[in-house]
PDB file of C-alpha atoms in Angstrom:
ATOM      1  CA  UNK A  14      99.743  63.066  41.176  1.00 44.00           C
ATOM      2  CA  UNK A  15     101.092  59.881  41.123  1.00 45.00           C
ATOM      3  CA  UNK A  16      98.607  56.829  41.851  1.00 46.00           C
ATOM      4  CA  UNK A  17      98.565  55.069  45.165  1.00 47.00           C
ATOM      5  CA  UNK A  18     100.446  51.514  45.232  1.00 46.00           C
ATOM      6  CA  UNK A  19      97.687  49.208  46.539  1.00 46.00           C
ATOM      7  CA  UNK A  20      98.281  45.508  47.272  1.00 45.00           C
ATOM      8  CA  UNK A  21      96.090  42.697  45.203  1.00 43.00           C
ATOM      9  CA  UNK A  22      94.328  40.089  47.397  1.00 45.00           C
ATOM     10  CA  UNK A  23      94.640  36.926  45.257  1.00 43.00           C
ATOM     11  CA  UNK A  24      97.111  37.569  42.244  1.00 45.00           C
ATOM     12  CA  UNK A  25      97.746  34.913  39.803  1.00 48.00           C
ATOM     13  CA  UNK A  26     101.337  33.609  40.577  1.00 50.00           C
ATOM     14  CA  UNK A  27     100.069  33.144  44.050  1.00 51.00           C
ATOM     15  CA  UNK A  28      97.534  30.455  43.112  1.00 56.00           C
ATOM     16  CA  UNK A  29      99.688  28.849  40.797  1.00 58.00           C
ATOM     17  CA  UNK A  30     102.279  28.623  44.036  1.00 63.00           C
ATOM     18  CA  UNK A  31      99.314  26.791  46.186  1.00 67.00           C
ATOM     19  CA  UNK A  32      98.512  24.237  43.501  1.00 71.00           C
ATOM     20  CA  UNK A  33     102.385  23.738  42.578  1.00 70.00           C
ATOM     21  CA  UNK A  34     103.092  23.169  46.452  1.00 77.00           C
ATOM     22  CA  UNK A  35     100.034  20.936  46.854  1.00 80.00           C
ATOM     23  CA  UNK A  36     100.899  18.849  43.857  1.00 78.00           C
ATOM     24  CA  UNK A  37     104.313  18.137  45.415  1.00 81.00           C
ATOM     25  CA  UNK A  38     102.732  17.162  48.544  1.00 85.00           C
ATOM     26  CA  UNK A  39     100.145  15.127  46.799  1.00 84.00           C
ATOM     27  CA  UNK A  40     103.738  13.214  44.711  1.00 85.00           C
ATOM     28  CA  UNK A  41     105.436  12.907  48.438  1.00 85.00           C
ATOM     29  CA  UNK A  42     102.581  11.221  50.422  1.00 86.00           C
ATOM     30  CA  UNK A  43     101.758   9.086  46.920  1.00 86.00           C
ATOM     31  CA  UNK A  44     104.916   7.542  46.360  1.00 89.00           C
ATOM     32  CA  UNK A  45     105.332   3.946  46.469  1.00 91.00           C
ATOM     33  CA  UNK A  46     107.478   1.932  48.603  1.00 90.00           C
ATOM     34  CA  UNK A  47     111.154   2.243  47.868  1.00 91.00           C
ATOM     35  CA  UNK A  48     112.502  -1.256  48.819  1.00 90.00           C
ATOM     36  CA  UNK A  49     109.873  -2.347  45.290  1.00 89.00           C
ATOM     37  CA  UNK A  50     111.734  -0.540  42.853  1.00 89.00           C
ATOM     38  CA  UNK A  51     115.227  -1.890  44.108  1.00 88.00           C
ATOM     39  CA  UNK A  52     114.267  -5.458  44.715  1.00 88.00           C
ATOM     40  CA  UNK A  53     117.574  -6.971  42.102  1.00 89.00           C
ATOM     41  CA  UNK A  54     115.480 -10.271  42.148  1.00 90.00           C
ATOM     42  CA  UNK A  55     112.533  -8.837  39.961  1.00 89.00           C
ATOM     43  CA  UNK A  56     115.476  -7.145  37.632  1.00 90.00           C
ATOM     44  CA  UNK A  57     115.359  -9.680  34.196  1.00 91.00           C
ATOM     45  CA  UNK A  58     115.675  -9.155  30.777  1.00 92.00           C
ATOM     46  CA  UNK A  59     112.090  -8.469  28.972  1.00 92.00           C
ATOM     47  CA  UNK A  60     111.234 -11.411  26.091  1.00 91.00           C
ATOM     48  CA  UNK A  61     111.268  -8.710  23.565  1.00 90.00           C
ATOM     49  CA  UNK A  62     110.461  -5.536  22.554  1.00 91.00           C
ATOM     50  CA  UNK A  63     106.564  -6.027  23.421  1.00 91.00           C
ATOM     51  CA  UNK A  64     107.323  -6.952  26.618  1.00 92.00           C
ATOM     52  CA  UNK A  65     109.623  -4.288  27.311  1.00 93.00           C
ATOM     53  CA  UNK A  66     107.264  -1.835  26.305  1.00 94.00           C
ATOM     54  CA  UNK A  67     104.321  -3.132  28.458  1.00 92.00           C
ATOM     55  CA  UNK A  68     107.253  -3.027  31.365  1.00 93.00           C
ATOM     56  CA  UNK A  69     107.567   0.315  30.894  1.00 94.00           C
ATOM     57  CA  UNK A  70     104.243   1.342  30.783  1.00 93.00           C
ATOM     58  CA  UNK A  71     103.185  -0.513  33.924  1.00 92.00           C
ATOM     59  CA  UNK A  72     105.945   0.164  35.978  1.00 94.00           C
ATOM     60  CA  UNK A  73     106.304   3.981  35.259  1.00 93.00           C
ATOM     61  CA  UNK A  74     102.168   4.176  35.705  1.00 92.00           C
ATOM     62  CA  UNK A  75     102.588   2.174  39.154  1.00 92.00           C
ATOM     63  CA  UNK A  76     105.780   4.067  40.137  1.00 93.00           C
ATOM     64  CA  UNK A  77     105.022   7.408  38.484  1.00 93.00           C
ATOM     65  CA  UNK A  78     105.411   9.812  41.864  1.00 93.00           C
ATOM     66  CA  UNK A  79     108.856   7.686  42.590  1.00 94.00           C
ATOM     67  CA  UNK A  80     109.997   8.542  39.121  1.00 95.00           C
ATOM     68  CA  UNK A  81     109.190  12.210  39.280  1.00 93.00           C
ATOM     69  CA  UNK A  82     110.966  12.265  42.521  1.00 94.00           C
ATOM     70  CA  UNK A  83     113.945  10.682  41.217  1.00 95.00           C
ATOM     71  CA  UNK A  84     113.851  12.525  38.114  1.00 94.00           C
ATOM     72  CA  UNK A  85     114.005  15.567  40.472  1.00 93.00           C
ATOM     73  CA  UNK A  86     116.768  14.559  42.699  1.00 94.00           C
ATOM     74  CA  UNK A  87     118.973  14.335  39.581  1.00 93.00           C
ATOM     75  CA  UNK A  88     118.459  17.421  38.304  1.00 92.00           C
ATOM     76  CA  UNK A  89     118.779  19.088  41.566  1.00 91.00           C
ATOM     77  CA  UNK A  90     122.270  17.414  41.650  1.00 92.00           C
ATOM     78  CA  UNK A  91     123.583  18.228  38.585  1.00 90.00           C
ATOM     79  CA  UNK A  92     122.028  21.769  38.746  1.00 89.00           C
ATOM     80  CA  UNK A  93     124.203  21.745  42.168  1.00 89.00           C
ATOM     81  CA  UNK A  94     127.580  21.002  41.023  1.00 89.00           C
ATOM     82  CA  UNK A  95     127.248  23.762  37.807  1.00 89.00           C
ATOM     83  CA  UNK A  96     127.535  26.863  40.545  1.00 90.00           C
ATOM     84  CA  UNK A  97     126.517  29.536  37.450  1.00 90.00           C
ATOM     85  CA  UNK A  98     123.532  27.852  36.513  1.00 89.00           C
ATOM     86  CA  UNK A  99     122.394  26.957  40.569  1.00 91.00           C
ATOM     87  CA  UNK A 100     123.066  31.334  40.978  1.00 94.00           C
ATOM     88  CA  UNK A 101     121.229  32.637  37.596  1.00 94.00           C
ATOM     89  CA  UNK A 102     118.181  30.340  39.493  1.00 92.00           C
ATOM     90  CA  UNK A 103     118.495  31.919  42.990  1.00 93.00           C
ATOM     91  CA  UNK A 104     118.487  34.647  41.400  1.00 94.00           C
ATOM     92  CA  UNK A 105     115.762  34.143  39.621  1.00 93.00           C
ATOM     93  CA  UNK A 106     113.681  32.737  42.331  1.00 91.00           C
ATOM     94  CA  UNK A 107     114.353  35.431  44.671  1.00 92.00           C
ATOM     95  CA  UNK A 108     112.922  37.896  42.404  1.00 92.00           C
ATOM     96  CA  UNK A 109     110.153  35.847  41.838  1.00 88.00           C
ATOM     97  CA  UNK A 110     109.978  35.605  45.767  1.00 87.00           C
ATOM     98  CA  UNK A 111     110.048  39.590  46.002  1.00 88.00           C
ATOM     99  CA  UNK A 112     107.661  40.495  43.758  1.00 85.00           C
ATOM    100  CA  UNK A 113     104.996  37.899  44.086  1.00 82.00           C
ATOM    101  CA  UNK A 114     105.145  36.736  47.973  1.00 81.00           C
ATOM    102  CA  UNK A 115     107.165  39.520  49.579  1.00 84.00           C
ATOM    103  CA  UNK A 116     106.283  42.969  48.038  1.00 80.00           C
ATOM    104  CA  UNK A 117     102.458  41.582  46.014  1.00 81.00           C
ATOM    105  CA  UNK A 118     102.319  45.324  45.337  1.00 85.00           C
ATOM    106  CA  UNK A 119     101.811  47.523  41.777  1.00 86.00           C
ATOM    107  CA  UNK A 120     104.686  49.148  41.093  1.00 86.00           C
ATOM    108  CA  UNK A 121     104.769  52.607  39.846  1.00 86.00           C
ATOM    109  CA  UNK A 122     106.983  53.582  37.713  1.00 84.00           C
ATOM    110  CA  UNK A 123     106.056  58.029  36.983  1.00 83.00           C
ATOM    111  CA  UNK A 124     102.805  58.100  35.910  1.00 83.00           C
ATOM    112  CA  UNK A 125     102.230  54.381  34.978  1.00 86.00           C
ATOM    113  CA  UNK A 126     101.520  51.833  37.251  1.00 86.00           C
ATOM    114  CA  UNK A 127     102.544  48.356  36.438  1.00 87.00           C
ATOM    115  CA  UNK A 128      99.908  45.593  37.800  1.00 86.00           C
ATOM    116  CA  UNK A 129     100.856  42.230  39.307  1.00 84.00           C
ATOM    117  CA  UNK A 130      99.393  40.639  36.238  1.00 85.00           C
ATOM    118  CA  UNK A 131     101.764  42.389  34.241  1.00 88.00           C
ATOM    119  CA  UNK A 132     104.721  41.909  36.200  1.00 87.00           C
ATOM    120  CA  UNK A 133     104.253  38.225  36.160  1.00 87.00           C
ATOM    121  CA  UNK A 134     103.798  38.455  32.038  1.00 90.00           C
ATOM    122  CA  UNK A 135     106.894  40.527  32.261  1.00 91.00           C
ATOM    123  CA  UNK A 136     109.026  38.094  34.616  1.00 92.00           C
ATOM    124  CA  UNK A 137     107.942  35.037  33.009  1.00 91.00           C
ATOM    125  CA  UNK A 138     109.297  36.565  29.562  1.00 94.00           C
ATOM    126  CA  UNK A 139     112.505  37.660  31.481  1.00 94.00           C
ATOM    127  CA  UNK A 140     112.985  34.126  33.171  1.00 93.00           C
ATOM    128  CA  UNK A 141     112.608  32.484  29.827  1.00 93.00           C
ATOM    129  CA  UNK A 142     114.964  34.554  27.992  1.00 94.00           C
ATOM    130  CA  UNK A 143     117.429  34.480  30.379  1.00 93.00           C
ATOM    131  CA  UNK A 144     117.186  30.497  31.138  1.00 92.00           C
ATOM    132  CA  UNK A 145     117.022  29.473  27.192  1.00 92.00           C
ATOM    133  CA  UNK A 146     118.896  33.065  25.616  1.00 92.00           C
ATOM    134  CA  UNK A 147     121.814  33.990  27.611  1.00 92.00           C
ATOM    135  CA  UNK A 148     122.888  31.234  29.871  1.00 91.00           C
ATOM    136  CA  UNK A 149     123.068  27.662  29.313  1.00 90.00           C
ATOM    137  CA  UNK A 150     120.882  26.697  32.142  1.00 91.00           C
ATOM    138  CA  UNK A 151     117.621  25.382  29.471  1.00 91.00           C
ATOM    139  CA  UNK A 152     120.504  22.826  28.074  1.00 91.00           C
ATOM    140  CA  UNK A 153     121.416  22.121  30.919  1.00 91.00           C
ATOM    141  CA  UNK A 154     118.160  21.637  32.263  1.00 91.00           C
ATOM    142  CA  UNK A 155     116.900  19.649  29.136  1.00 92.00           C
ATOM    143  CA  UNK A 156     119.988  17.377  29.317  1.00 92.00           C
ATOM    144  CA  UNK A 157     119.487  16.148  33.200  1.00 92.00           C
ATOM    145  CA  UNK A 158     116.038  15.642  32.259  1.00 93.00           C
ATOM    146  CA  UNK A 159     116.936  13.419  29.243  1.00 93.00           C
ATOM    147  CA  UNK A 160     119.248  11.760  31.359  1.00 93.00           C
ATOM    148  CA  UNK A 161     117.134  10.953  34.119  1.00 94.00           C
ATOM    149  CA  UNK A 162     114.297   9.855  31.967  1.00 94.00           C
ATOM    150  CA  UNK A 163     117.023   7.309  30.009  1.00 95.00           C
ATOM    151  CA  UNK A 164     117.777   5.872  33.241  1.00 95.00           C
ATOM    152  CA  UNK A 165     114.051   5.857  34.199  1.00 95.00           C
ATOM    153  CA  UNK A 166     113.296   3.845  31.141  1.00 95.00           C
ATOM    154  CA  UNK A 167     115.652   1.535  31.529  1.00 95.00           C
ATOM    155  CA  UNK A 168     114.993   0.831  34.793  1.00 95.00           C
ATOM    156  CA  UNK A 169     111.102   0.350  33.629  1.00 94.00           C
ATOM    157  CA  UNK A 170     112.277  -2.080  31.250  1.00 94.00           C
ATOM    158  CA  UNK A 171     114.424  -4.365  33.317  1.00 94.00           C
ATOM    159  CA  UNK A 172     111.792  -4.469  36.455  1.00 93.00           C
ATOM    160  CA  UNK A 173     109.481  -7.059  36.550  1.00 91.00           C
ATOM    161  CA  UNK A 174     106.213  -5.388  37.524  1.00 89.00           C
ATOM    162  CA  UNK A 175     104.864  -7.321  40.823  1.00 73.00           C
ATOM    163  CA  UNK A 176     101.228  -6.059  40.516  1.00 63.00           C
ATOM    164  CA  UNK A 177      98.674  -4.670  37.984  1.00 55.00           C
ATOM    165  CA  UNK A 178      98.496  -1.030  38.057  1.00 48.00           C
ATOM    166  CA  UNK A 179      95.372  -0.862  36.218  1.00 50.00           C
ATOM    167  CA  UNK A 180      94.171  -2.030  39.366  1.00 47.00           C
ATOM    168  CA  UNK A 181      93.659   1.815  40.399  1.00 50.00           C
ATOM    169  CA  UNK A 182      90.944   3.234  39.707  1.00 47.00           C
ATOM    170  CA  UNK A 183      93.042   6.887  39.686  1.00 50.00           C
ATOM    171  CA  UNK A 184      96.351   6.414  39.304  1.00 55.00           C
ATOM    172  CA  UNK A 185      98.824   9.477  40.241  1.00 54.00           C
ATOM    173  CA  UNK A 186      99.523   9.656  36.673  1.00 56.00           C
ATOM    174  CA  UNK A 187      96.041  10.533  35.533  1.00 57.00           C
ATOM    175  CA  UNK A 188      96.293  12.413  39.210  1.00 55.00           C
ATOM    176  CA  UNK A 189      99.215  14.384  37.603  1.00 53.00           C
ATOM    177  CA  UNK A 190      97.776  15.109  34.245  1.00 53.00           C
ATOM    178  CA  UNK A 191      94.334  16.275  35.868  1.00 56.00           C
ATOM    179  CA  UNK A 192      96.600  18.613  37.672  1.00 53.00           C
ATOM    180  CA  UNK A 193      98.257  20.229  34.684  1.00 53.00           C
ATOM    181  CA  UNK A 194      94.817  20.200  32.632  1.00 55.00           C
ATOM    182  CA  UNK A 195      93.277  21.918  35.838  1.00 58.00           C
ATOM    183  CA  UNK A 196      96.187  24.482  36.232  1.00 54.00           C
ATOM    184  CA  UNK A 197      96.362  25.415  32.384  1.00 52.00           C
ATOM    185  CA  UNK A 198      92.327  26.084  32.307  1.00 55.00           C
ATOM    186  CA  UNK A 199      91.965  27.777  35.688  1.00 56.00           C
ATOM    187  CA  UNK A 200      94.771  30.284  34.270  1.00 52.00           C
ATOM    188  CA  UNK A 201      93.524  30.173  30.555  1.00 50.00           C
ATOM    189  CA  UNK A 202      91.839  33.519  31.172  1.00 51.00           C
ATOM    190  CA  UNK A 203      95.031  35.476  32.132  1.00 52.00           C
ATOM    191  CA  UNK A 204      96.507  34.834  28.956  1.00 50.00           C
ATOM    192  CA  UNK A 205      93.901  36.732  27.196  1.00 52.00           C
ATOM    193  CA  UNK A 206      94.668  40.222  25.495  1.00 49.00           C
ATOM    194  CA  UNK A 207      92.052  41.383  27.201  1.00 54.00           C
ATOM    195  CA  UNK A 208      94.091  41.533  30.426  1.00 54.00           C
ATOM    196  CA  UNK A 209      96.775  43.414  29.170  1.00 52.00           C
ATOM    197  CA  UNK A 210      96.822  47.176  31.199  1.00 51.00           C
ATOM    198  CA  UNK A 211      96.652  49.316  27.530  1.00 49.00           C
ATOM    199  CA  UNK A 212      94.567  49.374  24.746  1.00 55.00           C
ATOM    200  CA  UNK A 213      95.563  47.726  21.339  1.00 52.00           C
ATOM    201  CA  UNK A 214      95.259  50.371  18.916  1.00 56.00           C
ATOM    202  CA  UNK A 215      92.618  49.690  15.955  1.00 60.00           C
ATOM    203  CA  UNK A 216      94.855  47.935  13.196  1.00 57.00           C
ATOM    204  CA  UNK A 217      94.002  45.027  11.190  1.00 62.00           C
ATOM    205  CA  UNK A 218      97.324  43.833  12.606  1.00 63.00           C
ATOM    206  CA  UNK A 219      96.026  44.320  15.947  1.00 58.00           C
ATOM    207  CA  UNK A 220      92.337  42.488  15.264  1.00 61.00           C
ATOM    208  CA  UNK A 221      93.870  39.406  13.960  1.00 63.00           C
ATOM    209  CA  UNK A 222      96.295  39.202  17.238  1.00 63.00           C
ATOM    210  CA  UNK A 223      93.781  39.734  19.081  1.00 64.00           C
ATOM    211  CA  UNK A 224      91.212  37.026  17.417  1.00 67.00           C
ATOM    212  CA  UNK A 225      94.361  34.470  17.404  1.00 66.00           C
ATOM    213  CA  UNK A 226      94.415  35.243  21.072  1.00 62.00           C
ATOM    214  CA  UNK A 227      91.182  34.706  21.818  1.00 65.00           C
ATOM    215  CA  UNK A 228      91.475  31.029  19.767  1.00 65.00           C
ATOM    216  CA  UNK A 229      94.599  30.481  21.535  1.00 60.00           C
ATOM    217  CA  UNK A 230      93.184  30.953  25.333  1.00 56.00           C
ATOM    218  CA  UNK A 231      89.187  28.744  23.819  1.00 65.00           C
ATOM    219  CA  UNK A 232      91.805  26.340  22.630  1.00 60.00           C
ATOM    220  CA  UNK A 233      93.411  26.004  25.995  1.00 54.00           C
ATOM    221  CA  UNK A 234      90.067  25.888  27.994  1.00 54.00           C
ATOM    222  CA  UNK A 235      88.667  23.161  25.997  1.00 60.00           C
ATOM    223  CA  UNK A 236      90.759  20.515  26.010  1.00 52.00           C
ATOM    224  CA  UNK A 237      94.622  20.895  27.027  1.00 46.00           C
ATOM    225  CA  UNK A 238      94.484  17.169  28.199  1.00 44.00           C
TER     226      UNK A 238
END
């Protein structure tokens, strides 16, 4: 008899799309006036490379959600305009879609039932082999992001900064990085062999993945950021 499909009340991919859509919330009401970062009368040279540096490093603290938004824009734009690489990731994110918001069921496949948990192991391996294997979509995806964060740079370097960001007591870049540390910790656990729906068989092979596992996931709790 083949086991009943029964839906999971809180699986992991949906918490991880609740703190992903209230980070991007948290970037959007945090950004920083616009008509600041294109003022052309604080645009000057830097005195050297000292000065460009602490530019840089003010500015992109001070104007850190603008930057990620930018940076965003540009590779949603250049993702646009390559129509194979904007498919394989509607593709992609309409599977994810199905399995995780739409059908948030086991799936049974005979007489083994596959568990959220797994699925999401399984489509995150898929997604990754298909975005950095057998399309061009990670170079594509790495290049926009170099690109954006050349012209990001030198747009740091060149602007004046009009105020001291170290003002803040909590910037929204140690906002952003809390976020990430928060995230990888709160979803340490589900890395863990331990989760997986089978039994490792008893093989010294097997004990030393599983104790490199186990420092992997400690490692991860402790301090990520």
């Amino acid at each position: 008899m083949s086991p009943p499909l029964h839906a999971v009340p809180d699986p992991a991919p949906g918490g991880v799309l609740g703190t992903l859509t209230s980070a991007v919330k948290s970037v959007v009401s945090g950004q920083r006036p616009w008509g600041e970062m294109v003022d052309i009368r604080q645009l000057s040279t830097p005195s050297g490379v000292g000065d460009a540096f602490s530019r840089v490093t003010k500015n992109v603290r001070y104007f850190f959600n603008n930057y990620l938004i930018f940076l965003s824009i540009v590779l949603i734009s250049v993702i646009f305009f390559r129509p194979a690489s904007l498919f394989t990731l509607l593709f992609l994110g309409a599977s994810w879609t199905y399995l995780f918001v739409l059908h948030k069921r086991d799936i049974v496949i005979g007489e083994r039932v596959i568990g959220l948990r797994m699925q999401y192991m399984l489509m995150t391996a898929f997604s990754a082999a298909v975005i950095f294997f057998f399309t061009n979509v990670g170079a594509m995806v790495g290049s926009s992001i170099g690109l954006g964060v050349a012209l990001i740079v030198a747009h740091a370097g060149l602007l004046t900064p009009a105020v001291d960001p170290e003002a803040d007591e909590a910037g929204p870049l140690d906002k952003v990085s809390g976020f990430l540390s928060n995230t990888v910790k709160s979803h340490a656990q589900k890395l863990s062999l331990d989760n997986l729906p089978f039994k490792l068989p008893d093989h010294p092979l097997s004990r030393k993945l599983e104790r490199a596992s186990d420092a992997f996931v400690t490692k991860l709790e402790s301090g990520f950021m």
